[in-house]
Short mmCIF file of C-alpha atoms in Angstrom, two decimals:
data_model
loop_
_atom_site.label_atom_id
_atom_site.label_comp_id
_atom_site.label_asym_id
_atom_site.label_seq_id
_atom_site.Cartn_x
_atom_site.Cartn_y
_atom_site.Cartn_z
CA UNK A 86 53.50 108.14 192.18
CA UNK A 87 54.58 108.37 188.83
CA UNK A 88 58.52 108.85 188.71
CA UNK A 89 59.73 108.90 192.30
CA UNK A 90 62.30 106.13 192.67
CA UNK A 91 61.94 104.11 195.70
CA UNK A 92 63.47 100.96 197.24
CA UNK A 93 62.32 98.65 199.77
CA UNK A 94 64.67 98.08 202.60
CA UNK A 95 64.29 94.98 204.93
CA UNK A 96 65.75 94.32 208.20
CA UNK A 97 66.42 91.04 210.05
CA UNK A 98 67.49 89.61 213.34
CA UNK A 99 69.20 92.11 215.78
CA UNK A 100 69.22 94.91 213.12
CA UNK A 101 65.25 94.68 213.04
CA UNK A 102 65.22 94.65 217.15
CA UNK A 103 67.79 97.69 217.02
CA UNK A 104 65.93 99.52 214.52
CA UNK A 105 62.33 98.87 215.55
CA UNK A 106 61.10 97.82 212.09
CA UNK A 107 61.24 94.85 209.74
CA UNK A 108 60.95 96.87 206.43
CA UNK A 109 60.60 100.61 205.19
CA UNK A 110 59.86 102.00 201.65
CA UNK A 111 62.27 104.89 200.80
CA UNK A 112 63.20 107.25 198.16
CA UNK A 113 66.43 106.02 196.46
CA UNK A 114 68.98 108.60 198.07
CA UNK A 115 69.79 111.14 195.39
CA UNK A 116 72.70 110.15 193.37
CA UNK A 117 72.87 106.73 194.95
CA UNK A 118 74.26 104.14 192.80
CA UNK A 119 75.57 101.36 194.96
CA UNK A 120 74.51 99.57 198.35
CA UNK A 121 77.47 101.54 200.12
CA UNK A 122 75.36 104.69 199.02
CA UNK A 123 72.25 103.36 200.69
CA UNK A 124 74.34 102.62 203.57
CA UNK A 125 75.85 105.96 204.10
CA UNK A 126 72.24 107.44 203.67
CA UNK A 127 70.92 105.26 206.47
CA UNK A 128 74.04 105.73 209.00
CA UNK A 129 73.19 109.53 208.42
CA UNK A 130 70.20 109.20 210.06
CA UNK A 131 69.72 109.87 214.04
CA UNK A 132 69.76 107.37 216.82
CA UNK A 133 69.96 103.49 216.16
CA UNK A 134 70.54 103.96 212.51
CA UNK A 135 73.84 105.67 212.96
CA UNK A 136 74.82 103.01 215.29
CA UNK A 137 74.01 99.91 213.26
CA UNK A 138 74.97 101.38 209.99
CA UNK A 139 78.26 103.43 211.21
CA UNK A 140 79.97 102.10 213.95
CA UNK A 141 78.84 98.49 213.44
CA UNK A 142 78.30 98.93 210.10
CA UNK A 143 81.27 96.10 209.51
CA UNK A 144 79.50 93.32 210.69
CA UNK A 145 76.01 93.88 208.67
CA UNK A 146 75.63 91.95 205.53
CA UNK A 147 73.23 92.72 202.78
CA UNK A 148 71.45 91.13 199.80
CA UNK A 149 69.88 92.92 196.75
CA UNK A 150 66.81 91.23 195.19
CA UNK A 151 67.55 88.32 197.36
CA UNK A 152 71.31 87.71 196.31
CA UNK A 153 73.90 88.26 198.70
CA UNK A 154 75.82 91.60 197.82
CA UNK A 155 78.46 93.73 198.67
CA UNK A 156 78.59 97.51 199.08
CA UNK A 157 80.10 97.96 195.63
CA UNK A 158 77.03 96.25 194.02
CA UNK A 159 74.76 98.63 192.31
CA UNK A 160 71.18 99.72 193.25
CA UNK A 161 68.28 100.78 190.99
CA UNK A 162 64.47 101.99 191.84
CA UNK A 163 62.26 99.08 192.82
CA UNK A 164 64.96 96.93 194.31
CA UNK A 165 64.64 95.09 197.54
CA UNK A 166 67.55 95.64 199.65
CA UNK A 167 68.08 93.74 202.93
CA UNK A 168 70.26 94.26 205.86
CA UNK A 169 71.13 91.55 208.41
CA UNK A 170 73.80 89.91 210.64
CA UNK A 171 76.27 87.12 209.44
CA UNK A 172 73.64 83.81 209.11
CA UNK A 173 73.51 81.61 211.82
CA UNK A 174 71.48 78.36 210.46
CA UNK A 175 71.76 74.76 210.16
CA UNK B 13 66.54 63.26 190.42
CA UNK B 14 64.51 64.29 193.06
CA UNK B 15 64.97 67.59 194.96
CA UNK B 16 62.93 68.43 197.85
CA UNK B 17 63.39 71.69 199.55
CA UNK B 18 61.08 72.88 202.75
CA UNK B 19 61.04 75.65 205.09
CA UNK B 20 58.40 75.23 207.79
CA UNK B 21 57.56 75.54 211.39
CA UNK B 22 56.16 71.93 211.79
CA UNK B 23 58.25 68.96 212.65
CA UNK B 24 59.47 66.56 209.90
CA UNK B 25 59.68 62.74 209.70
CA UNK B 26 62.35 60.71 208.76
CA UNK B 27 59.98 57.66 207.87
CA UNK B 28 57.75 59.84 205.92
CA UNK B 29 60.83 61.49 203.85
CA UNK B 30 62.65 58.25 202.75
CA UNK B 31 60.30 56.86 200.79
CA UNK B 32 59.75 60.38 199.03
CA UNK B 33 63.61 60.35 198.51
CA UNK B 34 63.78 57.01 197.08
CA UNK B 35 61.14 57.59 194.21
CA UNK B 36 63.21 57.17 191.13
CA UNK B 37 66.55 56.18 192.70
CA UNK B 38 66.49 52.60 191.34
CA UNK B 39 70.43 52.64 191.14
CA UNK B 40 71.19 54.26 194.24
CA UNK B 41 73.20 52.41 197.12
CA UNK B 42 72.63 54.47 199.92
CA UNK B 43 71.17 57.38 201.70
CA UNK B 44 73.89 59.95 203.55
CA UNK B 45 71.74 61.57 206.46
CA UNK B 46 72.00 64.42 208.84
CA UNK B 47 69.25 65.12 211.56
CA UNK B 48 70.21 68.29 213.70
CA UNK B 49 68.51 68.82 217.01
CA UNK B 50 68.58 71.83 219.17
CA UNK B 51 71.38 71.36 221.62
CA UNK B 52 70.83 72.22 225.22
CA UNK B 53 73.26 73.35 228.00
CA UNK B 54 74.43 76.62 229.64
CA UNK B 55 70.98 77.34 230.52
CA UNK B 56 69.45 77.08 226.79
CA UNK B 57 65.77 76.68 226.80
CA UNK B 58 64.81 77.14 223.23
CA UNK B 59 66.02 78.71 219.90
CA UNK B 60 63.86 80.90 217.69
CA UNK B 61 64.95 80.92 214.02
CA UNK B 62 64.04 83.56 211.73
CA UNK B 63 64.72 83.55 208.06
CA UNK B 64 64.34 85.74 204.86
CA UNK B 65 61.32 84.04 202.96
CA UNK B 66 61.78 83.79 199.51
CA UNK B 67 65.72 84.25 199.40
CA UNK B 68 65.84 81.19 201.81
CA UNK B 69 64.07 78.59 199.49
CA UNK B 70 66.12 79.68 196.71
CA UNK B 71 69.64 79.56 198.46
CA UNK B 72 68.58 75.98 199.60
CA UNK B 73 67.44 75.05 196.05
CA UNK B 74 70.87 76.10 194.76
CA UNK B 75 72.63 74.32 197.48
CA UNK B 76 70.84 70.96 196.62
CA UNK B 77 71.46 71.48 192.94
CA UNK B 78 75.18 71.93 193.47
CA UNK B 79 75.19 68.88 195.51
CA UNK B 80 73.45 67.02 193.05
CA UNK B 81 75.80 68.12 190.23
CA UNK B 82 79.03 67.83 192.27
CA UNK B 83 78.33 64.39 193.62
CA UNK B 84 76.08 62.75 191.03
CA UNK B 85 73.07 62.43 193.53
CA UNK B 86 69.84 60.96 192.60
CA UNK B 87 67.69 62.42 195.34
CA UNK B 88 68.14 65.17 198.11
CA UNK B 89 65.79 66.47 200.53
CA UNK B 90 66.60 69.50 202.73
CA UNK B 91 64.21 70.44 205.30
CA UNK B 92 64.94 73.23 207.56
CA UNK B 93 62.46 74.66 210.56
CA UNK B 94 62.03 78.14 211.78
CA UNK B 95 60.30 79.60 214.56
CA UNK B 96 60.63 78.40 218.33
CA UNK B 97 62.23 75.31 219.01
CA UNK B 98 62.98 73.74 222.53
CA UNK B 99 66.03 71.72 223.39
CA UNK B 100 66.16 68.30 221.82
CA UNK B 101 63.79 69.38 219.17
CA UNK B 102 64.55 68.46 215.44
CA UNK B 103 65.88 71.72 213.25
CA UNK B 104 67.22 70.34 210.03
CA UNK B 105 67.18 67.34 208.07
CA UNK B 106 69.44 66.64 204.95
CA UNK B 107 69.04 63.31 202.75
CA UNK B 108 71.03 62.77 199.92
CA UNK B 109 70.76 59.63 197.81
CA UNK B 110 73.60 58.38 195.54
CA UNK B 111 74.88 55.24 194.15
CA UNK B 112 78.01 54.98 196.54
CA UNK B 113 78.28 55.55 200.14
CA UNK B 114 81.33 58.33 199.77
CA UNK B 115 79.30 60.37 197.53
CA UNK B 116 76.17 60.28 199.95
CA UNK B 117 78.28 61.13 203.15
CA UNK B 118 80.27 63.53 201.15
CA UNK B 119 77.27 65.40 199.83
CA UNK B 120 75.37 65.69 203.25
CA UNK B 121 78.46 67.32 204.86
CA UNK B 122 78.63 69.90 201.84
CA UNK B 123 74.92 70.76 202.40
CA UNK B 124 75.24 71.22 206.13
CA UNK B 125 78.50 73.35 205.61
CA UNK B 126 76.91 75.71 202.95
CA UNK B 127 73.35 75.83 204.95
CA UNK B 128 75.47 77.25 207.98
CA UNK B 129 77.09 79.71 206.05
CA UNK B 130 74.90 80.54 202.62
CA UNK B 131 71.14 80.31 203.69
CA UNK B 132 69.77 83.38 205.59
CA UNK B 133 68.74 81.96 208.78
CA UNK B 134 69.19 83.51 212.33
CA UNK B 135 69.10 81.79 215.61
CA UNK B 136 67.88 83.55 218.78
CA UNK B 137 68.93 82.05 222.29
CA UNK B 138 66.22 81.79 224.96
CA UNK B 139 67.44 81.04 228.42
CA UNK B 140 65.86 79.52 231.56
CA UNK B 141 66.22 82.74 233.28
CA UNK B 142 64.21 84.76 230.35
CA UNK B 143 67.36 86.22 228.75
CA UNK B 144 67.59 86.48 225.12
CA UNK B 145 70.73 86.39 222.49
CA UNK B 146 71.19 86.42 218.95
CA UNK B 147 73.86 83.81 218.17
CA UNK B 148 76.86 84.86 216.68
CA UNK B 149 78.30 83.31 213.41
CA UNK B 150 81.14 81.03 214.09
CA UNK B 151 84.38 81.48 212.17
CA UNK B 152 84.84 77.64 212.41
CA UNK B 153 81.81 77.54 210.13
CA UNK B 154 83.35 79.54 207.41
CA UNK B 155 86.33 77.61 207.59
CA UNK B 156 84.28 74.24 207.13
CA UNK B 157 82.54 75.78 204.16
CA UNK B 158 85.57 77.03 202.46
CA UNK B 159 87.06 73.35 201.91
CA UNK B 160 84.53 72.88 199.48
CA UNK B 161 85.20 75.92 197.56
CA UNK B 162 87.25 74.03 194.87
CA UNK B 163 85.24 75.34 191.76
CA UNK B 164 82.89 78.00 192.98
CA UNK B 165 80.30 77.98 195.47
CA UNK B 166 76.46 78.07 195.72
CA UNK B 167 75.37 81.21 195.52
#
């Protein structure tokens, strides 16, 4: 649909397990300008979202368009926003 | 300068990777190498590695490029496996080709420290009794990586 600003959200590792999905497409929350606004919107959902993005939000990391980001970083329609725990590779 | 980055489920071979790395490295004097394997103990049976396709390759590519610039490498190979890996299986290979030993070995440590803190991989442990648990990030890895932060970090 023309004109509806949408963002893609990806979840990895235990966030995906807890939330029961690996991705979703959602309208950019009204007035949302930064990652923190998106986090607050997700934390406002019921169930696991509230736990993952509210009380445990401190350990969640994020990336915008595949670059590590912080809550102050901006978001725009069409962005790919990923949420995940601290990385444990190597 | 040859940079080779691969994220793969299949096993890798040091014998196959060495000659690839050496191409174009006529003035190189040595190769720094790290081969990581899945460490057992405490009833661990396997690890499953998940990653963020696209971002992983781009972050590893940047780490390799940073190592090349910083240590004057003439070649760098970074291979990281994903998927389910049992105890003892190879998980990561880092090869750094340089003119001298110190650069080759330092670059290898640099790449490993950054891989552990900046590449989007996550490990889930699977134990003999069927339990599974996501591995938590280690503060020691952040401290190890921070020692390289002299003039910016990859990313």
